[in-house]
């Protein structure tokens, strides 16, 4: 699978990795050399306790995805405040128009993953490791539990599930429109969405056409016809379905 394959009309974009590298500052692309270098890098970026261990083997299952009490609470909460204020239906329509034709780069999966080496997800309450490390951890965890070759599709899914964060590491989109949980636009925001109170400052909350259960949609229209908040999930979905 290629991360982004062809322009509209079938014209291929050649040598995408070279273009991606040239589009980045050298300090943003060069992989970190060792764990000590990563520790220094992490301490320079984050306010959380640098001694916090995101890979603590003693952490219990029910302690994950706790958005109300975690070592990254301030950072995660601020992320969702901005995300919920700025993800509007019009913004999503604009991003779909900008990115869903693809055609910007041509590169392989591993080449794309390497560009996530220093990208850290501000919305994740459980880890502050790079998205490359997260991808490898996820793939290996899946393979450890489902080692049979008949699950190779599952291993691959674990590896690439967050690869759409390429939007932030290469295209330099802000985190609020790259990472985080997804939710539908064009209808009333559900109270079950994490930090749902921040939708009070979203302009769509003041539009009566967008504040019924179905909003602009017909009941039973199908998920493929629903506009979801823009980010890495929708982007990678488009990469996959357009590269079958």
C-alpha positions as protocol buffer text, in pm:
chain_id: "A"
residue {
  index: 1
  type: UNK
  ca { x: 0 y: 0 z: 0 }
}
residue {
  index: 2
  type: UNK
  ca { x: 123 y: 351 z: -79 }
}
residue {
  index: 3
  type: UNK
  ca { x: 53 y: 631 z: 164 }
}
residue {
  index: 4
  type: UNK
  ca { x: -76 y: 858 z: -115 }
}
residue {
  index: 5
  type: UNK
  ca { x: -75 y: 724 z: -467 }
}
residue {
  index: 6
  type: UNK
  ca { x: -201 y: 927 z: -759 }
}
residue {
  index: 7
  type: UNK
  ca { x: -329 y: 1266 z: -862 }
}
residue {
  index: 8
  type: UNK
  ca { x: -673 y: 1315 z: -1009 }
}
residue {
  index: 9
  type: UNK
  ca { x: -669 y: 1162 z: -1353 }
}
residue {
  index: 10
  type: UNK
  ca { x: -412 y: 897 z: -1260 }
}
residue {
  index: 11
  type: UNK
  ca { x: -87 y: 1095 z: -1283 }
}
residue {
  index: 12
  type: UNK
  ca { x: 152 y: 957 z: -1024 }
}
residue {
  index: 13
  type: UNK
  ca { x: 353 y: 1179 z: -795 }
}
residue {
  index: 14
  type: UNK
  ca { x: 709 y: 1051 z: -791 }
}
residue {
  index: 15
  type: UNK
  ca { x: 968 y: 1037 z: -521 }
}
residue {
  index: 16
  type: UNK
  ca { x: 736 y: 1142 z: -240 }
}
residue {
  index: 17
  type: UNK
  ca { x: 978 y: 1067 z: 43 }
}
residue {
  index: 18
  type: UNK
  ca { x: 1237 y: 1305 z: -101 }
}
residue {
  index: 19
  type: UNK
  ca { x: 972 y: 1576 z: -130 }
}
residue {
  index: 20
  type: UNK
  ca { x: 854 y: 1509 z: 224 }
}
residue {
  index: 21
  type: UNK
  ca { x: 1205 y: 1541 z: 361 }
}
residue {
  index: 22
  type: UNK
  ca { x: 1267 y: 1862 z: 170 }
}
residue {
  index: 23
  type: UNK
  ca { x: 940 y: 1999 z: 305 }
}
residue {
  index: 24
  type: UNK
  ca { x: 1050 y: 1949 z: 662 }
}
residue {
  index: 25
  type: UNK
  ca { x: 1318 y: 2118 z: 863 }
}
residue {
  index: 26
  type: UNK
  ca { x: 1610 y: 1886 z: 919 }
}
residue {
  index: 27
  type: UNK
  ca { x: 1560 y: 1886 z: 1295 }
}
residue {
  index: 28
  type: UNK
  ca { x: 1200 y: 1771 z: 1245 }
}
residue {
  index: 29
  type: UNK
  ca { x: 1294 y: 1470 z: 1033 }
}
residue {
  index: 30
  type: UNK
  ca { x: 1614 y: 1326 z: 1175 }
}
residue {
  index: 31
  type: UNK
  ca { x: 1529 y: 1025 z: 1396 }
}
residue {
  index: 32
  type: UNK
  ca { x: 1640 y: 1039 z: 1758 }
}
residue {
  index: 33
  type: UNK
  ca { x: 1956 y: 843 z: 1816 }
}
residue {
  index: 34
  type: UNK
  ca { x: 1898 y: 681 z: 2154 }
}
residue {
  index: 35
  type: UNK
  ca { x: 1673 y: 670 z: 2461 }
}
residue {
  index: 36
  type: UNK
  ca { x: 1869 y: 941 z: 2642 }
}
residue {
  index: 37
  type: UNK
  ca { x: 1816 y: 1174 z: 2349 }
}
residue {
  index: 38
  type: UNK
  ca { x: 1443 y: 1096 z: 2359 }
}
residue {
  index: 39
  type: UNK
  ca { x: 1430 y: 1174 z: 2733 }
}
residue {
  index: 40
  type: UNK
  ca { x: 1591 y: 1515 z: 2675 }
}
residue {
  index: 41
  type: UNK
  ca { x: 1353 y: 1585 z: 2387 }
}
residue {
  index: 42
  type: UNK
  ca { x: 1051 y: 1487 z: 2595 }
}
residue {
  index: 43
  type: UNK
  ca { x: 1155 y: 1704 z: 2889 }
}
residue {
  index: 44
  type: UNK
  ca { x: 1198 y: 2004 z: 2659 }
}
residue {
  index: 45
  type: UNK
  ca { x: 840 y: 1976 z: 2529 }
}
residue {
  index: 46
  type: UNK
  ca { x: 617 y: 1861 z: 2810 }
}
residue {
  index: 47
  type: UNK
  ca { x: 505 y: 1997 z: 3143 }
}
residue {
  index: 48
  type: UNK
  ca { x: 420 y: 1656 z: 3288 }
}
residue {
  index: 49
  type: UNK
  ca { x: 658 y: 1481 z: 3522 }
}
residue {
  index: 50
  type: UNK
  ca { x: 945 y: 1349 z: 3304 }
}
residue {
  index: 51
  type: UNK
  ca { x: 982 y: 1051 z: 3540 }
}
residue {
  index: 52
  type: UNK
  ca { x: 629 y: 932 z: 3454 }
}
residue {
  index: 53
  type: UNK
  ca { x: 646 y: 592 z: 3286 }
}
residue {
  index: 54
  type: UNK
  ca { x: 390 y: 558 z: 3001 }
}
residue {
  index: 55
  type: UNK
  ca { x: 476 y: 189 z: 2965 }
}
residue {
  index: 56
  type: UNK
  ca { x: 418 y: 95 z: 3330 }
}
residue {
  index: 57
  type: UNK
  ca { x: 355 y: -284 z: 3330 }
}
residue {
  index: 58
  type: UNK
  ca { x: 162 y: -251 z: 3658 }
}
residue {
  index: 59
  type: UNK
  ca { x: -105 y: -27 z: 3507 }
}
residue {
  index: 60
  type: UNK
  ca { x: -447 y: -190 z: 3526 }
}
residue {
  index: 61
  type: UNK
  ca { x: -687 y: -218 z: 3233 }
}
residue {
  index: 62
  type: UNK
  ca { x: -948 y: 11 z: 3393 }
}
residue {
  index: 63
  type: UNK
  ca { x: -687 y: 283 z: 3445 }
}
residue {
  index: 64
  type: UNK
  ca { x: -653 y: 347 z: 3071 }
}
residue {
  index: 65
  type: UNK
  ca { x: -845 y: 622 z: 2887 }
}
residue {
  index: 66
  type: UNK
  ca { x: -912 y: 812 z: 3208 }
}
residue {
  index: 67
  type: UNK
  ca { x: -969 y: 1166 z: 3086 }
}
residue {
  index: 68
  type: UNK
  ca { x: -1049 y: 1308 z: 3429 }
}
residue {
  index: 69
  type: UNK
  ca { x: -732 y: 1209 z: 3615 }
}
residue {
  index: 70
  type: UNK
  ca { x: -406 y: 1134 z: 3435 }
}
residue {
  index: 71
  type: UNK
  ca { x: -46 y: 1262 z: 3429 }
}
residue {
  index: 72
  type: UNK
  ca { x: -120 y: 1467 z: 3115 }
}
residue {
  index: 73
  type: UNK
  ca { x: -447 y: 1613 z: 3239 }
}
residue {
  index: 74
  type: UNK
  ca { x: -380 y: 1980 z: 3165 }
}
residue {
  index: 75
  type: UNK
  ca { x: -248 y: 1913 z: 2815 }
}
residue {
  index: 76
  type: UNK
  ca { x: -528 y: 1670 z: 2724 }
}
residue {
  index: 77
  type: UNK
  ca { x: -802 y: 1897 z: 2858 }
}
residue {
  index: 78
  type: UNK
  ca { x: -667 y: 2198 z: 2667 }
}
residue {
  index: 79
  type: UNK
  ca { x: -646 y: 1993 z: 2350 }
}
residue {
  index: 80
  type: UNK
  ca { x: -1015 y: 1898 z: 2367 }
}
residue {
  index: 81
  type: UNK
  ca { x: -1115 y: 2255 z: 2451 }
}
residue {
  index: 82
  type: UNK
  ca { x: -963 y: 2379 z: 2125 }
}
residue {
  index: 83
  type: UNK
  ca { x: -1075 y: 2075 z: 1928 }
}
residue {
  index: 84
  type: UNK
  ca { x: -1439 y: 2105 z: 2032 }
}
residue {
  index: 85
  type: UNK
  ca { x: -1448 y: 2480 z: 1968 }
}
residue {
  index: 86
  type: UNK
  ca { x: -1296 y: 2466 z: 1618 }
}
residue {
  index: 87
  type: UNK
  ca { x: -1428 y: 2144 z: 1462 }
}
residue {
  index: 88
  type: UNK
  ca { x: -1729 y: 2280 z: 1274 }
}
residue {
  index: 89
  type: UNK
  ca { x: -1922 y: 2141 z: 980 }
}
residue {
  index: 90
  type: UNK
  ca { x: -1785 y: 2409 z: 747 }
}
residue {
  index: 91
  type: UNK
  ca { x: -1429 y: 2340 z: 860 }
}
residue {
  index: 92
  type: UNK
  ca { x: -1473 y: 1967 z: 793 }
}
residue {
  index: 93
  type: UNK
  ca { x: -1615 y: 2033 z: 446 }
}
residue {
  index: 94
  type: UNK
  ca { x: -1314 y: 2253 z: 370 }
}
residue {
  index: 95
  type: UNK
  ca { x: -1067 y: 1986 z: 489 }
}
residue {
  index: 96
  type: UNK
  ca { x: -1241 y: 1715 z: 289 }
}
residue {
  index: 97
  type: UNK
  ca { x: -1207 y: 1927 z: -23 }
}
residue {
  index: 98
  type: UNK
  ca { x: -842 y: 1995 z: 54 }
}
residue {
  index: 99
  type: UNK
  ca { x: -726 y: 1640 z: 128 }
}
residue {
  index: 100
  type: UNK
  ca { x: -964 y: 1373 z: 2 }
}
residue {
  index: 101
  type: UNK
  ca { x: -840 y: 1380 z: -359 }
}
residue {
  index: 102
  type: UNK
  ca { x: -496 y: 1278 z: -230 }
}
residue {
  index: 103
  type: UNK
  ca { x: -212 y: 1309 z: -485 }
}
residue {
  index: 104
  type: UNK
  ca { x: 40 y: 1504 z: -278 }
}
residue {
  index: 105
  type: UNK
  ca { x: 300 y: 1233 z: -212 }
}
residue {
  index: 106
  type: UNK
  ca { x: 385 y: 879 z: -312 }
}
residue {
  index: 107
  type: UNK
  ca { x: 554 y: 673 z: -43 }
}
residue {
  index: 108
  type: UNK
  ca { x: 546 y: 340 z: 132 }
}
residue {
  index: 109
  type: UNK
  ca { x: 408 y: 258 z: 476 }
}
residue {
  index: 110
  type: UNK
  ca { x: 743 y: 246 z: 654 }
}
residue {
  index: 111
  type: UNK
  ca { x: 856 y: 570 z: 493 }
}
residue {
  index: 112
  type: UNK
  ca { x: 542 y: 738 z: 623 }
}
residue {
  index: 113
  type: UNK
  ca { x: 581 y: 588 z: 972 }
}
residue {
  index: 114
  type: UNK
  ca { x: 938 y: 720 z: 996 }
}
residue {
  index: 115
  type: UNK
  ca { x: 798 y: 1071 z: 960 }
}
residue {
  index: 116
  type: UNK
  ca { x: 606 y: 1015 z: 1286 }
}
residue {
  index: 117
  type: UNK
  ca { x: 927 y: 957 z: 1483 }
}
residue {
  index: 118
  type: UNK
  ca { x: 895 y: 1283 z: 1679 }
}
residue {
  index: 119
  type: UNK
  ca { x: 520 y: 1332 z: 1661 }
}
residue {
  index: 120
  type: UNK
  ca { x: 347 y: 1306 z: 2000 }
}
residue {
  index: 121
  type: UNK
  ca { x: -32 y: 1302 z: 2042 }
}
residue {
  index: 122
  type: UNK
  ca { x: -151 y: 1574 z: 2284 }
}
residue {
  index: 123
  type: UNK
  ca { x: -493 y: 1410 z: 2318 }
}
residue {
  index: 124
  type: UNK
  ca { x: -370 y: 1077 z: 2457 }
}
residue {
  index: 125
  type: UNK
  ca { x: -395 y: 1048 z: 2838 }
}
residue {
  index: 126
  type: UNK
  ca { x: -188 y: 728 z: 2849 }
}
residue {
  index: 127
  type: UNK
  ca { x: 134 y: 793 z: 2658 }
}
residue {
  index: 128
  type: UNK
  ca { x: 375 y: 1062 z: 2551 }
}
residue {
  index: 129
  type: UNK
  ca { x: 584 y: 838 z: 2328 }
}
residue {
  index: 130
  type: UNK
  ca { x: 626 y: 917 z: 1959 }
}
residue {
  index: 131
  type: UNK
  ca { x: 366 y: 785 z: 1717 }
}
residue {
  index: 132
  type: UNK
  ca { x: 630 y: 562 z: 1557 }
}
residue {
  index: 133
  type: UNK
  ca { x: 690 y: 397 z: 1894 }
}
residue {
  index: 134
  type: UNK
  ca { x: 314 y: 374 z: 1950 }
}
residue {
  index: 135
  type: UNK
  ca { x: 263 y: 208 z: 1611 }
}
residue {
  index: 136
  type: UNK
  ca { x: 528 y: -55 z: 1679 }
}
residue {
  index: 137
  type: UNK
  ca { x: 399 y: -120 z: 2032 }
}
residue {
  index: 138
  type: UNK
  ca { x: 44 y: -168 z: 1903 }
}
residue {
  index: 139
  type: UNK
  ca { x: 144 y: -401 z: 1621 }
}
residue {
  index: 140
  type: UNK
  ca { x: 358 y: -613 z: 1852 }
}
residue {
  index: 141
  type: UNK
  ca { x: 87 y: -628 z: 2117 }
}
residue {
  index: 142
  type: UNK
  ca { x: -162 y: -752 z: 1859 }
}
residue {
  index: 143
  type: UNK
  ca { x: 84 y: -1006 z: 1723 }
}
residue {
  index: 144
  type: UNK
  ca { x: 162 y: -1134 z: 2073 }
}
residue {
  index: 145
  type: UNK
  ca { x: -206 y: -1203 z: 2139 }
}
residue {
  index: 146
  type: UNK
  ca { x: -293 y: -1324 z: 1787 }
}
residue {
  index: 147
  type: UNK
  ca { x: 31 y: -1478 z: 1650 }
}
residue {
  index: 148
  type: UNK
  ca { x: -124 y: -1694 z: 1379 }
}
residue {
  index: 149
  type: UNK
  ca { x: -54 y: -1579 z: 1022 }
}
residue {
  index: 150
  type: UNK
  ca { x: -427 y: -1571 z: 950 }
}
residue {
  index: 151
  type: UNK
  ca { x: -433 y: -1255 z: 1163 }
}
residue {
  index: 152
  type: UNK
  ca { x: -165 y: -1077 z: 959 }
}
residue {
  index: 153
  type: UNK
  ca { x: -430 y: -822 z: 854 }
}
residue {
  index: 154
  type: UNK
  ca { x: -480 y: -743 z: 1224 }
}
residue {
  index: 155
  type: UNK
  ca { x: -105 y: -698 z: 1280 }
}
residue {
  index: 156
  type: UNK
  ca { x: -96 y: -453 z: 989 }
}
residue {
  index: 157
  type: UNK
  ca { x: -399 y: -266 z: 1121 }
}
residue {
  index: 158
  type: UNK
  ca { x: -223 y: -219 z: 1455 }
}
residue {
  index: 159
  type: UNK
  ca { x: 83 y: -84 z: 1276 }
}
residue {
  index: 160
  type: UNK
  ca { x: -92 y: 172 z: 1056 }
}
residue {
  index: 161
  type: UNK
  ca { x: -395 y: 266 z: 1269 }
}
residue {
  index: 162
  type: UNK
  ca { x: -255 y: 611 z: 1357 }
}
residue {
  index: 163
  type: UNK
  ca { x: -50 y: 665 z: 1042 }
}
residue {
  index: 164
  type: UNK
  ca { x: -289 y: 940 z: 936 }
}
residue {
  index: 165
  type: UNK
  ca { x: -116 y: 1168 z: 1188 }
}
residue {
  index: 166
  type: UNK
  ca { x: 110 y: 1226 z: 889 }
}
residue {
  index: 167
  type: UNK
  ca { x: -127 y: 1526 z: 856 }
}
residue {
  index: 168
  type: UNK
  ca { x: 50 y: 1689 z: 1149 }
}
residue {
  index: 169
  type: UNK
  ca { x: 406 y: 1568 z: 1110 }
}
residue {
  index: 170
  type: UNK
  ca { x: 438 y: 1652 z: 739 }
}
residue {
  index: 171
  type: UNK
  ca { x: 154 y: 1887 z: 641 }
}
residue {
  index: 172
  type: UNK
  ca { x: 188 y: 2075 z: 970 }
}
residue {
  index: 173
  type: UNK
  ca { x: -182 y: 2081 z: 1050 }
}
residue {
  index: 174
  type: UNK
  ca { x: -254 y: 2179 z: 1410 }
}
residue {
  index: 175
  type: UNK
  ca { x: -314 y: 1893 z: 1651 }
}
residue {
  index: 176
  type: UNK
  ca { x: -678 y: 1986 z: 1709 }
}
residue {
  index: 177
  type: UNK
  ca { x: -755 y: 1881 z: 1349 }
}
residue {
  index: 178
  type: UNK
  ca { x: -528 y: 1576 z: 1343 }
}
residue {
  index: 179
  type: UNK
  ca { x: -562 y: 1373 z: 1664 }
}
residue {
  index: 180
  type: UNK
  ca { x: -827 y: 1301 z: 1924 }
}
residue {
  index: 181
  type: UNK
  ca { x: -1158 y: 1116 z: 1929 }
}
residue {
  index: 182
  type: UNK
  ca { x: -1398 y: 1152 z: 1637 }
}
residue {
  index: 183
  type: UNK
  ca { x: -1761 y: 1260 z: 1637 }
}
residue {
  index: 184
  type: UNK
  ca { x: -2025 y: 1350 z: 1376 }
}
residue {
  index: 185
  type: UNK
  ca { x: -2078 y: 1707 z: 1256 }
}
residue {
  index: 186
  type: UNK
  ca { x: -2404 y: 1846 z: 1121 }
}
residue {
  index: 187
  type: UNK
  ca { x: -2617 y: 1723 z: 1409 }
}
residue {
  index: 188
  type: UNK
  ca { x: -2643 y: 1776 z: 1783 }
}
residue {
  index: 189
  type: UNK
  ca { x: -2325 y: 1706 z: 1979 }
}
residue {
  index: 190
  type: UNK
  ca { x: -2373 y: 1407 z: 2211 }
}
residue {
  index: 191
  type: UNK
  ca { x: -2322 y: 1453 z: 2583 }
}
residue {
  index: 192
  type: UNK
  ca { x: -2126 y: 1127 z: 2592 }
}
residue {
  index: 193
  type: UNK
  ca { x: -1839 y: 1284 z: 2399 }
}
residue {
  index: 194
  type: UNK
  ca { x: -1543 y: 1351 z: 2629 }
}
residue {
  index: 195
  type: UNK
  ca { x: -1531 y: 1715 z: 2746 }
}
residue {
  index: 196
  type: UNK
  ca { x: -1865 y: 1780 z: 2572 }
}
residue {
  index: 197
  type: UNK
  ca { x: -1912 y: 2106 z: 2763 }
}
residue {
  index: 198
  type: UNK
  ca { x: -1654 y: 2268 z: 2536 }
}
residue {
  index: 199
  type: UNK
  ca { x: -1898 y: 2242 z: 2245 }
}
residue {
  index: 200
  type: UNK
  ca { x: -2081 y: 2535 z: 2403 }
}
residue {
  index: 201
  type: UNK
  ca { x: -1822 y: 2758 z: 2235 }
}
residue {
  index: 202
  type: UNK
  ca { x: -1859 y: 2591 z: 1894 }
}
residue {
  index: 203
  type: UNK
  ca { x: -2053 y: 2809 z: 1649 }
}
residue {
  index: 204
  type: UNK
  ca { x: -2248 y: 2505 z: 1527 }
}
residue {
  index: 205
  type: UNK
  ca { x: -2407 y: 2484 z: 1871 }
}
residue {
  index: 206
  type: UNK
  ca { x: -2590 y: 2808 z: 1791 }
}
residue {
  index: 207
  type: UNK
  ca { x: -2730 y: 2685 z: 1460 }
}
residue {
  index: 208
  type: UNK
  ca { x: -3079 y: 2531 z: 1510 }
}
residue {
  index: 209
  type: UNK
  ca { x: -3045 y: 2332 z: 1184 }
}
residue {
  index: 210
  type: UNK
  ca { x: -2751 y: 2143 z: 1334 }
}
residue {
  index: 211
  type: UNK
  ca { x: -2896 y: 2083 z: 1678 }
}
residue {
  index: 212
  type: UNK
  ca { x: -3151 y: 1807 z: 1635 }
}
residue {
  index: 213
  type: UNK
  ca { x: -3075 y: 1437 z: 1675 }
}
residue {
  index: 214
  type: UNK
  ca { x: -3031 y: 1386 z: 1300 }
}
residue {
  index: 215
  type: UNK
  ca { x: -2951 y: 1744 z: 1198 }
}
residue {
  index: 216
  type: UNK
  ca { x: -2883 y: 1767 z: 825 }
}
residue {
  index: 217
  type: UNK
  ca { x: -2910 y: 1389 z: 779 }
}
residue {
  index: 218
  type: UNK
  ca { x: -3200 y: 1155 z: 711 }
}
residue {
  index: 219
  type: UNK
  ca { x: -3249 y: 877 z: 965 }
}
residue {
  index: 220
  type: UNK
  ca { x: -3078 y: 561 z: 840 }
}
residue {
  index: 221
  type: UNK
  ca { x: -2875 y: 744 z: 575 }
}
residue {
  index: 222
  type: UNK
  ca { x: -2565 y: 534 z: 648 }
}
residue {
  index: 223
  type: UNK
  ca { x: -2236 y: 627 z: 814 }
}
residue {
  index: 224
  type: UNK
  ca { x: -2069 y: 678 z: 475 }
}
residue {
  index: 225
  type: UNK
  ca { x: -2289 y: 984 z: 429 }
}
residue {
  index: 226
  type: UNK
  ca { x: -2206 y: 1141 z: 766 }
}
residue {
  index: 227
  type: UNK
  ca { x: -1936 y: 1408 z: 800 }
}
residue {
  index: 228
  type: UNK
  ca { x: -1709 y: 1316 z: 1091 }
}
residue {
  index: 229
  type: UNK
  ca { x: -1471 y: 1552 z: 1269 }
}
residue {
  index: 230
  type: UNK
  ca { x: -1163 y: 1592 z: 1053 }
}
residue {
  index: 231
  type: UNK
  ca { x: -841 y: 1420 z: 1151 }
}
residue {
  index: 232
  type: UNK
  ca { x: -608 y: 1126 z: 1105 }
}
residue {
  index: 233
  type: UNK
  ca { x: -880 y: 859 z: 1107 }
}
residue {
  index: 234
  type: UNK
  ca { x: -1078 y: 996 z: 813 }
}
residue {
  index: 235
  type: UNK
  ca { x: -759 y: 1079 z: 624 }
}
residue {
  index: 236
  type: UNK
  ca { x: -612 y: 728 z: 658 }
}
residue {
  index: 237
  type: UNK
  ca { x: -948 y: 575 z: 568 }
}
residue {
  index: 238
  type: UNK
  ca { x: -939 y: 767 z: 240 }
}
residue {
  index: 239
  type: UNK
  ca { x: -580 y: 659 z: 174 }
}
residue {
  index: 240
  type: UNK
  ca { x: -679 y: 295 z: 223 }
}
residue {
  index: 241
  type: UNK
  ca { x: -1001 y: 289 z: 22 }
}
residue {
  index: 242
  type: UNK
  ca { x: -847 y: 485 z: -266 }
}
residue {
  index: 243
  type: UNK
  ca { x: -549 y: 246 z: -282 }
}
residue {
  index: 244
  type: UNK
  ca { x: -730 y: -87 z: -296 }
}
